């Protein structure tokens, strides 16, 4: 399952950082997940709940922020909400638009002792 490997990766990364900082317990991981990141929110949530966790992360809570996709037109600089890649600009109809938000999958922050 794709989402499980993502979660294992996140747990590994956080555990490593927490160890570096001599943490005794990680309480919360805050994630930013773009709607166009290709990840299923529910599957990610499920994978997180059900993945084996190292002792440092045994009580961790998982907080996900869904990031709405925003694209920007490189011809008229208009920024607009979108629901897919490569949407023509609603202002000038240009097809030279790029996604500037909405495909991220990253750890925003985490809380620990
Ligand atoms: Zn435009």
Short mmCIF file of N, CA and C and ligand atoms in Angstrom, two decimals:
data_model
loop_
_atom_site.label_atom_id
_atom_site.label_comp_id
_atom_site.label_asym_id
_atom_site.label_seq_id
_atom_site.Cartn_x
_atom_site.Cartn_y
_atom_site.Cartn_z
N UNK A 1 0.84 -1.21 0.00
CA UNK A 1 0.00 0.00 0.00
C UNK A 1 0.87 1.26 0.00
N UNK A 2 0.67 2.08 -0.97
CA UNK A 2 1.41 3.33 -1.17
C UNK A 2 1.43 4.21 0.09
N UNK A 3 0.25 4.43 0.66
CA UNK A 3 0.15 5.32 1.81
C UNK A 3 0.92 4.81 3.02
N UNK A 4 0.97 3.50 3.19
CA UNK A 4 1.69 2.95 4.33
C UNK A 4 3.19 3.25 4.22
N UNK A 5 3.73 3.14 3.01
CA UNK A 5 5.16 3.44 2.87
C UNK A 5 5.43 4.93 3.10
N UNK A 6 4.48 5.77 2.72
CA UNK A 6 4.61 7.20 3.01
C UNK A 6 4.66 7.44 4.52
N UNK A 7 3.72 6.80 5.22
CA UNK A 7 3.65 6.96 6.68
C UNK A 7 4.93 6.44 7.34
N UNK A 8 5.43 5.29 6.89
CA UNK A 8 6.65 4.75 7.46
C UNK A 8 7.82 5.71 7.27
N UNK A 9 7.84 6.33 6.11
CA UNK A 9 8.85 7.33 5.81
C UNK A 9 8.78 8.53 6.75
N UNK A 10 7.55 9.01 6.95
CA UNK A 10 7.33 10.15 7.83
C UNK A 10 7.77 9.81 9.25
N UNK A 11 7.37 8.62 9.72
CA UNK A 11 7.73 8.20 11.07
C UNK A 11 9.25 8.11 11.23
N UNK A 12 9.90 7.55 10.21
CA UNK A 12 11.37 7.44 10.23
C UNK A 12 12.03 8.80 10.34
N UNK A 13 11.58 9.71 9.48
CA UNK A 13 12.15 11.05 9.45
C UNK A 13 11.99 11.74 10.80
N UNK A 14 10.76 11.67 11.33
CA UNK A 14 10.50 12.35 12.60
C UNK A 14 11.29 11.70 13.74
N UNK A 15 11.35 10.37 13.73
CA UNK A 15 12.08 9.68 14.78
C UNK A 15 13.56 10.08 14.78
N UNK A 16 14.11 10.16 13.59
CA UNK A 16 15.52 10.53 13.45
C UNK A 16 15.77 11.93 14.01
N UNK A 17 14.89 12.88 13.61
CA UNK A 17 15.04 14.26 14.08
C UNK A 17 14.86 14.33 15.60
N UNK A 18 13.88 13.59 16.11
CA UNK A 18 13.59 13.61 17.55
C UNK A 18 14.78 13.07 18.33
N UNK A 19 15.42 12.03 17.80
CA UNK A 19 16.60 11.47 18.46
C UNK A 19 17.75 12.48 18.47
N UNK A 20 17.92 13.12 17.32
CA UNK A 20 18.97 14.15 17.22
C UNK A 20 18.78 15.23 18.27
N UNK A 21 17.52 15.54 18.57
CA UNK A 21 17.23 16.62 19.51
C UNK A 21 17.00 16.09 20.92
N UNK A 22 17.33 14.83 21.14
CA UNK A 22 17.20 14.19 22.46
C UNK A 22 15.79 14.26 23.04
N UNK A 23 14.81 14.10 22.19
CA UNK A 23 13.42 14.11 22.66
C UNK A 23 13.12 12.81 23.41
N UNK A 24 12.18 12.88 24.34
CA UNK A 24 11.77 11.66 25.04
C UNK A 24 10.45 11.13 24.49
N UNK A 25 9.65 12.01 23.89
CA UNK A 25 8.37 11.60 23.35
C UNK A 25 7.91 12.61 22.29
N UNK A 26 7.44 12.08 21.17
CA UNK A 26 6.87 12.95 20.14
C UNK A 26 5.35 12.91 20.29
N UNK A 27 4.72 14.08 20.40
CA UNK A 27 3.28 14.13 20.68
C UNK A 27 2.42 14.35 19.45
N UNK A 28 2.96 15.09 18.50
CA UNK A 28 2.11 15.45 17.36
C UNK A 28 2.94 15.67 16.11
N UNK A 29 2.43 15.19 15.01
CA UNK A 29 3.04 15.48 13.72
C UNK A 29 2.01 16.22 12.89
N UNK A 30 2.41 17.38 12.39
CA UNK A 30 1.51 18.17 11.57
C UNK A 30 1.96 18.08 10.12
N UNK A 31 1.01 17.69 9.27
CA UNK A 31 1.34 17.48 7.86
C UNK A 31 0.57 18.43 6.96
N UNK A 32 1.18 18.78 5.86
CA UNK A 32 0.46 19.50 4.80
C UNK A 32 0.36 18.57 3.60
N UNK A 33 -0.88 18.30 3.22
CA UNK A 33 -1.12 17.36 2.13
C UNK A 33 -1.94 18.04 1.05
N UNK A 34 -1.35 18.23 -0.08
CA UNK A 34 -2.05 18.86 -1.20
C UNK A 34 -3.10 17.93 -1.76
N UNK A 35 -4.23 18.53 -2.17
CA UNK A 35 -5.33 17.74 -2.74
C UNK A 35 -4.87 17.04 -4.02
N UNK A 36 -3.88 17.62 -4.71
CA UNK A 36 -3.37 17.00 -5.93
C UNK A 36 -2.08 16.21 -5.71
N UNK A 37 -1.79 15.89 -4.46
CA UNK A 37 -0.54 15.16 -4.18
C UNK A 37 -0.62 13.70 -4.59
N UNK A 38 -1.83 13.23 -4.90
CA UNK A 38 -1.99 11.84 -5.30
C UNK A 38 -2.18 10.91 -4.12
N UNK A 39 -2.30 11.49 -2.93
CA UNK A 39 -2.46 10.67 -1.73
C UNK A 39 -3.92 10.72 -1.27
N UNK A 40 -4.44 9.58 -0.89
CA UNK A 40 -5.79 9.50 -0.35
C UNK A 40 -5.74 9.88 1.13
N UNK A 41 -6.48 10.90 1.52
CA UNK A 41 -6.44 11.33 2.92
C UNK A 41 -6.86 10.21 3.87
N UNK A 42 -7.97 9.56 3.54
CA UNK A 42 -8.48 8.52 4.42
C UNK A 42 -7.50 7.36 4.54
N UNK A 43 -6.89 7.00 3.41
CA UNK A 43 -5.91 5.91 3.41
C UNK A 43 -4.69 6.29 4.23
N UNK A 44 -4.30 7.55 4.13
CA UNK A 44 -3.15 8.04 4.88
C UNK A 44 -3.44 7.99 6.38
N UNK A 45 -4.62 8.45 6.73
CA UNK A 45 -5.07 8.43 8.11
C UNK A 45 -5.09 7.00 8.65
N UNK A 46 -5.65 6.11 7.86
CA UNK A 46 -5.76 4.70 8.24
C UNK A 46 -4.37 4.09 8.40
N UNK A 47 -3.49 4.38 7.45
CA UNK A 47 -2.13 3.85 7.50
C UNK A 47 -1.42 4.35 8.75
N UNK A 48 -1.67 5.60 9.08
CA UNK A 48 -1.02 6.16 10.25
C UNK A 48 -1.50 5.48 11.52
N UNK A 49 -2.83 5.32 11.62
CA UNK A 49 -3.40 4.68 12.80
C UNK A 49 -2.88 3.25 12.98
N UNK A 50 -2.66 2.58 11.88
CA UNK A 50 -2.38 1.15 11.93
C UNK A 50 -0.92 0.76 11.71
N UNK A 51 -0.08 1.75 11.53
CA UNK A 51 1.33 1.42 11.31
C UNK A 51 2.02 1.14 12.64
N UNK A 52 3.00 0.25 12.62
CA UNK A 52 3.80 0.04 13.83
C UNK A 52 4.64 1.29 14.11
N UNK A 53 4.68 1.69 15.37
CA UNK A 53 5.42 2.92 15.68
C UNK A 53 6.57 2.64 16.66
N UNK A 54 7.66 3.34 16.46
CA UNK A 54 8.75 3.20 17.42
C UNK A 54 8.33 3.80 18.77
N UNK A 55 8.97 3.40 19.87
CA UNK A 55 8.56 3.87 21.20
C UNK A 55 8.47 5.40 21.32
N UNK A 56 9.38 6.08 20.69
CA UNK A 56 9.37 7.56 20.74
C UNK A 56 8.09 8.14 20.16
N UNK A 57 7.46 7.40 19.29
CA UNK A 57 6.27 7.91 18.60
C UNK A 57 5.01 7.13 18.97
N UNK A 58 5.06 6.43 20.09
CA UNK A 58 3.95 5.53 20.42
C UNK A 58 2.66 6.27 20.75
N UNK A 59 2.76 7.54 21.17
CA UNK A 59 1.53 8.29 21.52
C UNK A 59 1.24 9.44 20.58
N UNK A 60 1.88 9.42 19.45
CA UNK A 60 1.80 10.58 18.57
C UNK A 60 0.41 10.75 17.93
N UNK A 61 0.01 12.00 17.80
CA UNK A 61 -1.22 12.36 17.09
C UNK A 61 -0.83 12.89 15.73
N UNK A 62 -1.71 12.68 14.80
CA UNK A 62 -1.40 13.01 13.42
C UNK A 62 -2.39 14.07 12.95
N UNK A 63 -1.89 15.20 12.57
CA UNK A 63 -2.75 16.31 12.15
C UNK A 63 -2.51 16.61 10.67
N UNK A 64 -3.56 16.55 9.88
CA UNK A 64 -3.39 16.79 8.45
C UNK A 64 -4.10 18.04 8.00
N UNK A 65 -3.39 18.88 7.29
CA UNK A 65 -4.02 20.05 6.67
C UNK A 65 -4.12 19.77 5.18
N UNK A 66 -5.34 19.88 4.67
CA UNK A 66 -5.51 19.71 3.23
C UNK A 66 -5.19 21.04 2.56
N UNK A 67 -4.34 20.98 1.58
CA UNK A 67 -3.97 22.21 0.87
C UNK A 67 -4.70 22.25 -0.47
N UNK A 68 -5.49 23.32 -0.63
CA UNK A 68 -6.24 23.49 -1.88
C UNK A 68 -5.31 23.92 -3.00
N UNK A 69 -5.51 23.34 -4.16
CA UNK A 69 -4.63 23.69 -5.27
C UNK A 69 -4.84 25.12 -5.76
N UNK A 70 -3.74 25.79 -6.02
CA UNK A 70 -3.75 27.12 -6.61
C UNK A 70 -2.78 27.12 -7.77
N UNK A 71 -3.22 27.67 -8.90
CA UNK A 71 -2.34 27.77 -10.06
C UNK A 71 -2.07 29.23 -10.35
N UNK A 72 -1.00 29.46 -11.09
CA UNK A 72 -0.66 30.83 -11.47
C UNK A 72 -0.39 30.89 -12.96
N UNK A 73 -0.92 31.95 -13.57
CA UNK A 73 -0.74 32.14 -15.00
C UNK A 73 0.58 32.88 -15.25
N UNK A 74 1.43 32.35 -16.12
CA UNK A 74 2.71 33.04 -16.34
C UNK A 74 2.58 34.17 -17.35
N UNK A 75 1.42 34.30 -17.99
CA UNK A 75 1.22 35.42 -18.91
C UNK A 75 0.65 36.65 -18.21
N UNK A 76 -0.41 36.46 -17.40
CA UNK A 76 -1.00 37.64 -16.75
C UNK A 76 -0.82 37.63 -15.24
N UNK A 77 -0.10 36.62 -14.71
CA UNK A 77 0.23 36.53 -13.28
C UNK A 77 -0.97 36.29 -12.36
N UNK A 78 -2.12 36.02 -12.94
CA UNK A 78 -3.30 35.75 -12.13
C UNK A 78 -3.13 34.44 -11.35
N UNK A 79 -3.51 34.47 -10.08
CA UNK A 79 -3.52 33.25 -9.28
C UNK A 79 -4.97 32.80 -9.12
N UNK A 80 -5.23 31.53 -9.33
CA UNK A 80 -6.62 31.05 -9.26
C UNK A 80 -6.69 29.65 -8.69
N UNK A 81 -7.84 29.37 -8.05
CA UNK A 81 -8.09 28.03 -7.52
C UNK A 81 -8.32 27.07 -8.68
N UNK A 82 -7.84 25.87 -8.51
CA UNK A 82 -8.03 24.89 -9.56
C UNK A 82 -8.26 23.54 -8.93
N UNK A 83 -8.70 22.59 -9.71
CA UNK A 83 -8.87 21.25 -9.16
C UNK A 83 -8.06 20.22 -9.92
N UNK A 84 -7.28 20.68 -10.86
CA UNK A 84 -6.45 19.75 -11.62
C UNK A 84 -5.23 20.46 -12.19
N UNK A 85 -4.32 19.65 -12.69
CA UNK A 85 -3.12 20.19 -13.33
C UNK A 85 -3.50 20.82 -14.66
N UNK A 86 -2.69 21.75 -15.11
CA UNK A 86 -2.80 22.30 -16.45
C UNK A 86 -4.19 22.85 -16.77
N UNK A 87 -4.68 23.72 -15.91
CA UNK A 87 -5.95 24.39 -16.17
C UNK A 87 -5.64 25.68 -16.94
N UNK A 88 -6.39 25.96 -18.02
CA UNK A 88 -6.17 27.25 -18.70
C UNK A 88 -6.52 28.41 -17.78
N UNK A 89 -5.86 29.54 -17.96
CA UNK A 89 -6.09 30.72 -17.11
C UNK A 89 -7.51 31.24 -17.31
N UNK A 90 -8.26 31.43 -16.22
CA UNK A 90 -9.63 31.95 -16.35
C UNK A 90 -9.63 33.43 -16.73
N UNK A 91 -8.50 34.10 -16.58
CA UNK A 91 -8.43 35.53 -16.91
C UNK A 91 -8.15 35.75 -18.38
N UNK A 92 -7.04 35.22 -18.87
CA UNK A 92 -6.62 35.52 -20.25
C UNK A 92 -6.66 34.30 -21.15
N UNK A 93 -7.13 33.17 -20.64
CA UNK A 93 -7.26 31.91 -21.40
C UNK A 93 -5.91 31.29 -21.80
N UNK A 94 -4.86 31.82 -21.28
CA UNK A 94 -3.54 31.26 -21.59
C UNK A 94 -3.44 29.84 -21.03
N UNK A 95 -2.66 29.01 -21.72
CA UNK A 95 -2.43 27.66 -21.18
C UNK A 95 -1.10 27.60 -20.44
N UNK A 96 -0.42 28.72 -20.35
CA UNK A 96 0.85 28.76 -19.61
C UNK A 96 0.61 29.00 -18.13
N UNK A 97 0.05 27.97 -17.48
CA UNK A 97 -0.22 28.10 -16.06
C UNK A 97 0.52 26.99 -15.32
N UNK A 98 0.87 27.27 -14.11
CA UNK A 98 1.50 26.20 -13.33
C UNK A 98 0.94 26.17 -11.91
N UNK A 99 0.97 24.98 -11.36
CA UNK A 99 0.46 24.76 -10.02
C UNK A 99 1.48 25.32 -9.02
N UNK A 100 1.04 26.22 -8.15
CA UNK A 100 1.99 26.74 -7.16
C UNK A 100 1.70 26.18 -5.77
N UNK A 101 0.54 25.58 -5.60
CA UNK A 101 0.18 24.95 -4.32
C UNK A 101 -0.73 23.78 -4.61
N UNK A 102 -0.74 22.79 -3.72
CA UNK A 102 -1.74 21.73 -3.86
C UNK A 102 -1.17 20.37 -4.21
N UNK A 103 0.14 20.27 -4.48
CA UNK A 103 0.68 18.94 -4.72
C UNK A 103 1.76 18.58 -3.70
N UNK A 104 1.77 19.31 -2.58
CA UNK A 104 2.79 19.04 -1.57
C UNK A 104 2.39 17.89 -0.65
N UNK A 105 3.39 17.28 -0.09
CA UNK A 105 3.17 16.27 0.94
C UNK A 105 4.37 16.43 1.85
N UNK A 106 4.18 17.18 2.93
CA UNK A 106 5.34 17.44 3.76
C UNK A 106 4.99 17.57 5.23
N UNK A 107 6.01 17.36 6.03
CA UNK A 107 5.87 17.52 7.46
C UNK A 107 5.98 19.02 7.74
N UNK A 108 4.93 19.59 8.30
CA UNK A 108 4.95 21.02 8.59
C UNK A 108 5.71 21.25 9.89
N UNK A 109 5.37 20.48 10.90
CA UNK A 109 6.07 20.62 12.18
C UNK A 109 5.74 19.42 13.04
N UNK A 110 6.45 19.26 14.14
CA UNK A 110 6.03 18.26 15.11
C UNK A 110 6.37 18.73 16.51
N UNK A 111 5.59 18.22 17.46
CA UNK A 111 5.77 18.63 18.86
C UNK A 111 6.34 17.50 19.66
N UNK A 112 7.29 17.82 20.53
CA UNK A 112 7.89 16.76 21.34
C UNK A 112 8.40 17.30 22.66
N UNK A 113 8.70 16.37 23.55
CA UNK A 113 9.35 16.75 24.81
C UNK A 113 10.81 16.34 24.75
ZN1 LIG B 1 -3.66 34.60 -17.55
#
